[in-house]
């Protein structure tokens, strides 16, 4: 009876009353969750003693934000979404969608004008608004640019959807050129444009593409073959250390060591595959997790070869097929050969196109393999291993080829990572990296190359954007470091995406084999949404 009475009171309560109630509940829960994480911080005093530093103000701000967001969601967002499903009695039509109301032409023009104005006066923002407000104006400029780009995507969504792959590749190819040209126009010189592009090409281009390639490699094992691998970072480490050791000791070129690193990673993929042939599900995940930790511990303890926790430094850079070098002291340095100004941006732009080519190679091979008998065997193995055996498919070779192929692309990415960094150490290959790569595959939609690429851009690019939000120090204090909270935001984004799109960003795709008509199927009709 008490439950029935409570339900009746909830039905008769107004949205604002329900919002206030839910806001109080949300505030209490967030206070309990964040009390130790945000409210208290460990530090050392002058006597080198561990002390607790309270941060009640920051805790109050976070709890208040949770309460405000929860209130507006229950009081206004939920009723609005319910009204969107009610047909208009007069017209017989549903109301305009949220996107149609949000992306209107006047708003787009206003955002474009604001973005252009703030870009023109980019060098004078500190003088006009002061150092404190200049950070907010830069953030406001970024929001205006994002809104303008989102509006363009919305207005041309039909054309973009029909030609998404070609447009995506075109945007990726043009990205460094556009960045250099825009920064040249802002700063007034080509040299400043190249120098300013370092951060955008490296952190937002190369970094994202590395994770795209890693996620596409893991997608072969998890998304296509259905084998849960929690130790994928081990193959990444094998590729990186293979290139680092052979390049520093033997002096071999990157172009020779790139396939060598892939072959070595594939070999260890087969070595992992043999012990787990009879394992499935949680047991398989535990063994692969242990394999990743074994590789990391070997790298730490085998000091005679790997130099232990100190890592390997002085790794040679990649050359342009031996024709041009990116070392300033070399006689065939690219600036000397082409008779252009010296800049460190040339190497980063070259690395960007190199990892872009490797990522596209990964996608091409994956697509081709999916259409071959081995790819269809992977998908059959993923859906039902017993039925797969009954059809005469050799599950042993099917599993081993999946592990070897996925590991090979992880080795390619590892060798590129070592060449890019010039230094490798076991700290770069912890379990957290495997978890992030797997999360990208799951969020993007297992088996979907496009969805995984979008998930990598959103997750990795989003964490990099946090480094640019210096204006948050004005709100939360000078000791606030936004990038330290990237994993918290990463987890929140995962929860939101899983609630909004439980089967990933792309929940449907075309099957590899069809009878009469090629037709995309919903992931609701496939096991666990793998497609």
Coordinates of C-alpha atoms in Angstrom, one line a residue, residues 3 11 31 78 149 152 168 268 293 326 358 435 470 496:
X3 CA 4.4 1.8 -2.6
X11 CA 2.0 11.0 -10.6
X31 CA 28.3 14.2 -2.1
X78 CA 11.9 15.0 -19.7
X149 CA 30.5 23.2 -38.1
X152 CA 26.9 22.7 -41.7
X168 CA 36.1 11.7 -44.2
X268 CA 53.2 -13.3 -30.1
X293 CA 50.9 -7.8 -17.6
X326 CA 64.4 15.3 -40.7
X358 CA 48.8 3.0 -41.9
X435 CA 41.0 -0.5 -21.4
X470 CA 42.8 27.1 -18.8
X496 CA 26.0 8.6 -21.2

